[in-house]
Each structure stands twice: as structure tokens, then as C-alpha cells.
Tab-separated table of C-alpha atoms in Angstrom:
chain	number	residue	atom	x	y	z
A	1	MET	CA	-23.059	22.051	-24.676
A	2	GLU	CA	-20.515	22.712	-27.398
A	3	ASN	CA	-19.108	19.574	-28.978
A	4	LEU	CA	-15.385	19.361	-28.295
A	5	THR	CA	-13.051	17.180	-30.302
A	6	PHE	CA	-9.498	16.577	-29.152
A	7	HIS	CA	-6.944	13.853	-28.609
A	8	LEU	CA	-5.996	12.694	-25.130
A	9	GLU	CA	-2.325	12.903	-26.110
A	10	GLU	CA	-2.674	16.712	-26.017
A	11	PHE	CA	-3.398	16.605	-22.273
A	12	ASP	CA	-1.143	15.533	-19.431
A	13	GLY	CA	-3.969	14.025	-17.400
A	14	PRO	CA	-7.590	14.406	-16.287
A	15	LEU	CA	-6.859	17.636	-14.390
A	16	ASP	CA	-5.513	19.100	-17.616
A	17	VAL	CA	-8.800	18.259	-19.363
A	18	LEU	CA	-10.845	19.807	-16.535
A	19	LEU	CA	-8.703	22.934	-16.574
A	20	TYR	CA	-9.189	23.160	-20.340
A	21	LEU	CA	-12.963	22.951	-19.911
A	22	VAL	CA	-12.890	25.653	-17.220
A	23	SER	CA	-10.980	27.925	-19.601
A	24	LYS	CA	-13.170	26.988	-22.576
A	25	ASN	CA	-16.361	27.868	-20.690
A	26	LYS	CA	-14.761	30.987	-19.136
A	27	MET	CA	-15.545	29.782	-15.628
A	28	ASN	CA	-14.117	31.361	-12.509
A	29	LEU	CA	-11.606	28.867	-11.138
A	30	TYR	CA	-12.590	29.772	-7.560
A	31	ASP	CA	-16.340	29.407	-8.274
A	32	ILE	CA	-16.752	26.604	-10.793
A	33	ALA	CA	-20.151	25.583	-12.121
A	34	ILE	CA	-19.344	22.063	-11.023
A	35	LEU	CA	-22.405	20.302	-12.495
A	36	ASP	CA	-21.774	21.725	-15.975
A	37	LEU	CA	-18.122	20.801	-15.708
A	38	ILE	CA	-18.963	17.233	-14.683
A	39	ASP	CA	-21.437	16.784	-17.517
A	40	GLN	CA	-18.959	18.025	-20.127
A	41	TYR	CA	-16.099	15.886	-18.859
A	42	THR	CA	-18.138	12.656	-18.615
A	43	ALA	CA	-19.636	13.252	-22.068
A	44	ILE	CA	-16.137	13.616	-23.552
A	45	ILE	CA	-14.842	10.465	-21.873
A	46	ASN	CA	-17.915	8.444	-22.887
A	47	GLN	CA	-17.475	9.546	-26.487
A	48	LEU	CA	-13.796	8.631	-26.456
A	49	GLN	CA	-14.483	5.204	-24.981
A	50	GLN	CA	-16.830	4.430	-27.865
A	51	ASN	CA	-14.146	5.214	-30.425
A	52	ARG	CA	-11.040	4.154	-28.538
A	53	MET	CA	-10.567	1.218	-26.230
A	54	ASP	CA	-7.171	2.405	-25.013
A	55	VAL	CA	-8.413	5.425	-23.060
A	56	ALA	CA	-6.074	5.831	-20.104
A	57	SER	CA	-7.454	4.513	-16.821
A	58	GLU	CA	-6.690	7.795	-15.020
A	59	PHE	CA	-9.213	9.625	-17.245
A	60	ILE	CA	-11.850	6.959	-16.620
A	61	GLU	CA	-11.157	7.001	-12.875
A	62	MET	CA	-11.700	10.780	-12.787
A	63	ALA	CA	-14.979	10.355	-14.701
A	64	ALA	CA	-16.198	7.839	-12.088
A	65	ARG	CA	-15.160	10.215	-9.324
A	66	LEU	CA	-17.075	13.091	-10.923
A	67	VAL	CA	-20.192	10.952	-11.404
A	68	GLN	CA	-20.073	10.083	-7.702
A	69	MET	CA	-19.665	13.753	-6.842
A	70	LYS	CA	-22.665	14.647	-9.005
A	71	SER	CA	-24.831	12.072	-7.205
A	72	PHE	CA	-23.949	13.739	-3.877
A	73	LEU	CA	-24.557	17.211	-5.295
A	74	LEU	CA	-28.106	16.259	-6.238
A	75	LEU	CA	-28.832	15.546	-2.574
A	76	PRO	CA	-29.951	18.479	-0.431
A	77	ARG	CA	-27.229	19.836	1.882
A	78	SER	CA	-24.739	17.067	1.251
A	79	GLU	CA	-21.558	17.568	3.292
A	80	GLU	CA	-19.760	14.923	1.262
A	81	ALA	CA	-20.563	16.772	-1.980
A	82	GLN	CA	-19.191	20.014	-0.542
A	83	ARG	CA	-16.032	18.248	0.607
A	84	MET	CA	-15.453	16.640	-2.796
A	85	LYS	CA	-16.091	19.933	-4.585
A	86	GLU	CA	-13.602	21.801	-2.388
A	87	GLU	CA	-11.028	19.056	-2.881
A	88	LEU	CA	-11.373	19.130	-6.676
A	89	THR	CA	-11.307	22.947	-6.754
A	90	GLY	CA	-8.094	22.964	-4.695
A	91	GLN	CA	-6.470	20.451	-7.030
A	92	LEU	CA	-7.386	22.512	-10.078
A	93	ILE	CA	-6.031	25.716	-8.500
A	94	GLU	CA	-2.741	24.035	-7.612
A	95	TYR	CA	-2.470	22.439	-11.049
A	96	SER	CA	-3.180	25.767	-12.746
A	97	ALA	CA	-0.438	27.438	-10.699
A	98	CYS	CA	2.040	24.697	-11.586
A	99	LYS	CA	1.243	25.025	-15.283
A	100	GLU	CA	1.789	28.773	-15.127
A	101	VAL	CA	5.172	28.328	-13.455
A	102	ALA	CA	6.133	25.740	-16.080
A	103	ARG	CA	5.092	28.126	-18.861
A	104	GLN	CA	7.188	30.942	-17.433
A	105	MET	CA	10.205	28.697	-17.040
A	106	GLY	CA	9.775	27.510	-20.607
A	107	GLU	CA	9.745	31.075	-21.892
A	108	GLN	CA	12.887	31.878	-19.919
A	109	ALA	CA	14.593	28.829	-21.348
A	110	LEU	CA	13.817	29.964	-24.895
A	111	GLN	CA	15.527	33.292	-24.248
A	112	HIS	CA	18.846	31.609	-23.557
A	113	CYS	CA	20.803	30.100	-26.393
A	114	SER	CA	22.784	26.965	-25.818
A	115	PHE	CA	25.245	25.622	-28.327
A	116	VAL	CA	26.559	22.089	-28.399
A	117	ARG	CA	28.773	20.205	-30.745
A	118	SER	CA	29.179	16.581	-31.607
A	119	PRO	CA	31.552	14.691	-29.325
A	120	LEU	CA	35.098	14.348	-30.554
A	121	GLU	CA	36.240	10.984	-31.774
A	122	MET	CA	38.946	9.669	-29.473
A	123	GLU	CA	41.655	7.334	-30.658
A	124	TRP	CA	41.723	4.158	-28.619
A	125	ASP	CA	45.066	3.543	-26.965
A	126	SER	CA	45.528	-0.077	-25.958
A	127	VAL	CA	48.957	0.384	-24.393
A	128	TYR	CA	49.069	-0.857	-20.789
A	129	GLU	CA	50.808	1.888	-18.851
A	130	TYR	CA	51.100	0.308	-15.405
A	131	ARG	CA	54.342	-1.336	-14.286
A	132	HIS	CA	54.619	-4.492	-12.180
A	133	GLU	CA	57.349	-6.677	-10.792
A	134	PRO	CA	58.338	-9.528	-13.168
A	135	SER	CA	57.500	-12.118	-10.493
A	136	ILE	CA	53.924	-10.826	-10.272
A	137	LEU	CA	53.507	-10.994	-14.046
A	138	LEU	CA	54.963	-14.521	-14.122
A	139	ARG	CA	52.585	-15.695	-11.408
A	140	ALA	CA	49.614	-14.128	-13.224
A	141	MET	CA	50.583	-15.865	-16.462
A	142	GLN	CA	50.973	-19.202	-14.666
A	143	GLN	CA	47.573	-18.801	-13.066
A	144	MET	CA	45.982	-18.199	-16.467
A	145	MET	CA	47.750	-21.259	-17.866
A	146	GLY	CA	46.811	-23.408	-14.871
A	147	LYS	CA	50.418	-24.021	-13.898
A	148	VAL	CA	50.347	-22.526	-10.448
A	149	LYS	CA	51.893	-24.729	-7.832
A	150	ARG	CA	49.146	-26.331	-5.857
A	151	LYS	CA	49.385	-26.940	-2.180
A	152	LYS	CA	50.990	-30.217	-1.256
A	153	GLN	CA	48.632	-33.017	-0.373
A	154	PRO	CA	48.594	-33.754	3.353
A	155	THR	CA	50.698	-36.697	4.423
A	156	VAL	CA	49.494	-39.722	6.323
A	157	HIS	CA	51.190	-38.726	9.549
A	158	GLN	CA	49.202	-35.473	9.581
A	159	PHE	CA	45.980	-37.499	9.807
A	160	GLU	CA	47.407	-40.016	12.236
A	161	PRO	CA	46.325	-38.198	15.445
A	162	LEU	CA	42.743	-38.184	14.184
A	163	VAL	CA	42.646	-41.686	12.773
A	164	THR	CA	44.497	-43.435	15.610
A	165	ALA	CA	42.673	-41.654	18.449
A	166	PRO	CA	41.535	-44.221	21.048
A	167	PHE	CA	37.861	-45.113	21.065
A	168	VAL	CA	36.399	-44.863	24.545
A	169	SER	CA	32.813	-45.988	25.060
A	170	VAL	CA	30.482	-44.221	27.457
A	171	ALA	CA	29.440	-47.566	28.960
A	172	SER	CA	33.029	-48.338	30.009
A	173	ARG	CA	33.306	-44.966	31.727
A	174	VAL	CA	30.000	-45.562	33.544
A	175	VAL	CA	31.549	-48.703	35.040
A	176	TYR	CA	34.712	-46.732	35.821
A	177	VAL	CA	32.804	-44.004	37.679
A	178	LEU	CA	30.640	-46.418	39.677
A	179	ARG	CA	33.557	-48.664	40.617
A	180	ASN	CA	35.660	-45.755	41.906
A	181	LEU	CA	32.750	-44.374	43.893
A	182	VAL	CA	31.951	-47.740	45.479
A	183	LEU	CA	35.618	-48.354	46.380
A	184	GLY	CA	35.890	-44.848	47.806
A	185	GLN	CA	38.685	-43.868	45.452
A	186	VAL	CA	36.644	-40.908	44.134
A	187	ASN	CA	34.347	-38.630	46.092
A	188	SER	CA	34.286	-35.419	44.012
A	189	LEU	CA	33.625	-34.546	40.393
A	190	ARG	CA	37.097	-33.110	39.759
A	191	GLN	CA	38.731	-36.435	40.694
A	192	LEU	CA	37.094	-38.118	37.700
A	193	PHE	CA	39.080	-36.022	35.234
A	194	SER	CA	42.806	-35.820	34.655
A	195	ARG	CA	44.927	-33.756	32.282
A	196	LYS	CA	46.983	-36.875	31.544
A	197	GLU	CA	44.032	-38.631	29.942
A	198	SER	CA	43.126	-38.177	26.291
A	199	ARG	CA	40.306	-36.024	25.035
A	200	SER	CA	38.291	-39.137	24.222
A	201	HIS	CA	38.508	-40.289	27.862
A	202	THR	CA	37.481	-36.862	29.125
A	203	VAL	CA	34.445	-36.604	26.831
A	204	ALA	CA	33.329	-40.178	27.534
A	205	THR	CA	33.663	-39.622	31.292
A	206	PHE	CA	31.617	-36.436	31.128
A	207	LEU	CA	28.856	-38.183	29.156
A	208	ALA	CA	28.919	-41.075	31.640
A	209	VAL	CA	28.374	-38.692	34.559
A	210	LEU	CA	25.423	-37.088	32.748
A	211	GLU	CA	23.906	-40.491	32.021
A	212	LEU	CA	24.218	-41.577	35.674
A	213	ILE	CA	22.604	-38.328	36.858
A	214	ARG	CA	19.771	-38.749	34.369
A	215	ALA	CA	19.220	-42.341	35.553
A	216	GLY	CA	19.161	-41.254	39.193
A	217	ARG	CA	22.243	-43.279	40.123
A	218	LEU	CA	24.436	-40.277	40.860
A	219	GLN	CA	23.985	-36.930	42.564
A	220	ILE	CA	26.289	-33.912	42.622
A	221	GLU	CA	26.163	-31.603	45.601
A	222	ALA	CA	26.870	-27.871	45.529
A	223	ASP	CA	30.496	-28.456	46.611
A	224	GLU	CA	30.974	-30.968	43.731
A	225	THR	CA	30.770	-33.933	46.134
A	226	LEU	CA	29.469	-37.091	44.463
A	227	SER	CA	27.062	-39.488	46.109
A	228	ILE	CA	25.801	-42.764	44.682
A	229	HIS	CA	22.228	-44.016	45.038
A	230	ARG	CA	22.413	-47.777	45.261
A	231	ASN	CA	18.694	-48.546	45.241
A	232	SER	CA	17.452	-45.734	42.996
A	233	SER	CA	15.045	-46.425	40.168
A	234	LYS	CA	14.644	-44.512	36.906
């Protein structure tokens, strides 16, 4: 085998090296002497690894793939070897066609002259050309200076409905519900609630009804009729 010396930077990848070896040995691309090609490629990569530690991983990966292919080729009637050979041959044919198209496009590009010039130096104009209402400009300046009028702080009377809301305990409403049921003043769920009462009364009454149902003291029928269980146990 002829000793070949080259730099990896001259090749775009492992397929480029294999295509170079095919051309160097004047092989038919459609009928490659695959064993000779494998031996030459692996010898080149092994030599480069001894002298350079930064050999690209893609070249080493291809070498490992070719060594595996060679091990299959040494077996009699290996279907896997035939498959790998056909796959590699197809890749080389496609890569060769792509390189030829790239070469032709490069030659066409050289036939056309393109002229460019340095970009012109533009003078920077810092004049602000937009127009705004004076009030907008004044407000923008005040915002930058932190002098914008802030919203007025809420007064005490605005919080009064929240702070002075009556506190109604659930326990007191439990007593209320049971007493009205025992006295017969209430016999349906709707009668426990009134629009005249505050929200606190309504919520506490609702929670009281739920607590009585959970404890088994109260039962609601389908028509919203209430019935009290006097001797029920939890």
C-alpha cells in the first residue's frame, strides 16, 4: 500500500477521505475493493492518532465501523457484511454526486463578477422629530422626576364596612337552627335565610346547617324540607 500523507483539515469528513482513497486507487465507485479500502483508511487513522491526539471523533467512528464491517466480510456468506457494504457504497455515491454539484456551482460562481463597495458613513442625527401634546411631555418629565401625583390613600370610612362587620359564630347559628326547628317556626331550608340579614349571618347559617347534617342531627329532603333527629348519634 502506498504511504499517504495528508492533513485532516483538507477533508470535510470521513466520507471525503474514503472518496479520496477510491480515486487514488482508481477503484470503480460501484464495485469497490472494500477490504483494500478498509485497510488503507484504518492505517491512515491509526497513524494520525499516534501523531495527533485531536483527531476528530467522526474519523475514528468511521474507522471502528469499517473494522466491524471487515470482521463480517471475513465470514462466509455474511448478510450483515453485504448490507454494510451496500450502505457504505450508497453513501459514497451520494457524497460523490453532491461534491460534483458543488464543484459545478463553484465554477459558475467564478464566472460572475460581483462588485461591492464599503458602506457609506452616515451622519448621526439626534433631532427628535415626533410631536406630542405639552401635557404628555409634562407628565413624562414628572414621572422621570418622581413627582407624579400618587393615588390618594384610602380613608377610614372606606374600610369601615370590612372592619365593623358583625362577627357571627357558627355555634350560635347551630342553636338558632335547632331552636326554630323544635319550635316549628322553620320547616324548610329556604326559611333559614333572609335577604335582610348580613353576609356574615348567611355564611354562618350555611356552615351550621352543614355541621348539623354531618353530625346526623339534621336531614334535608328532596323538596328542601328539614327534619331533626332528636336521638341521633354521630
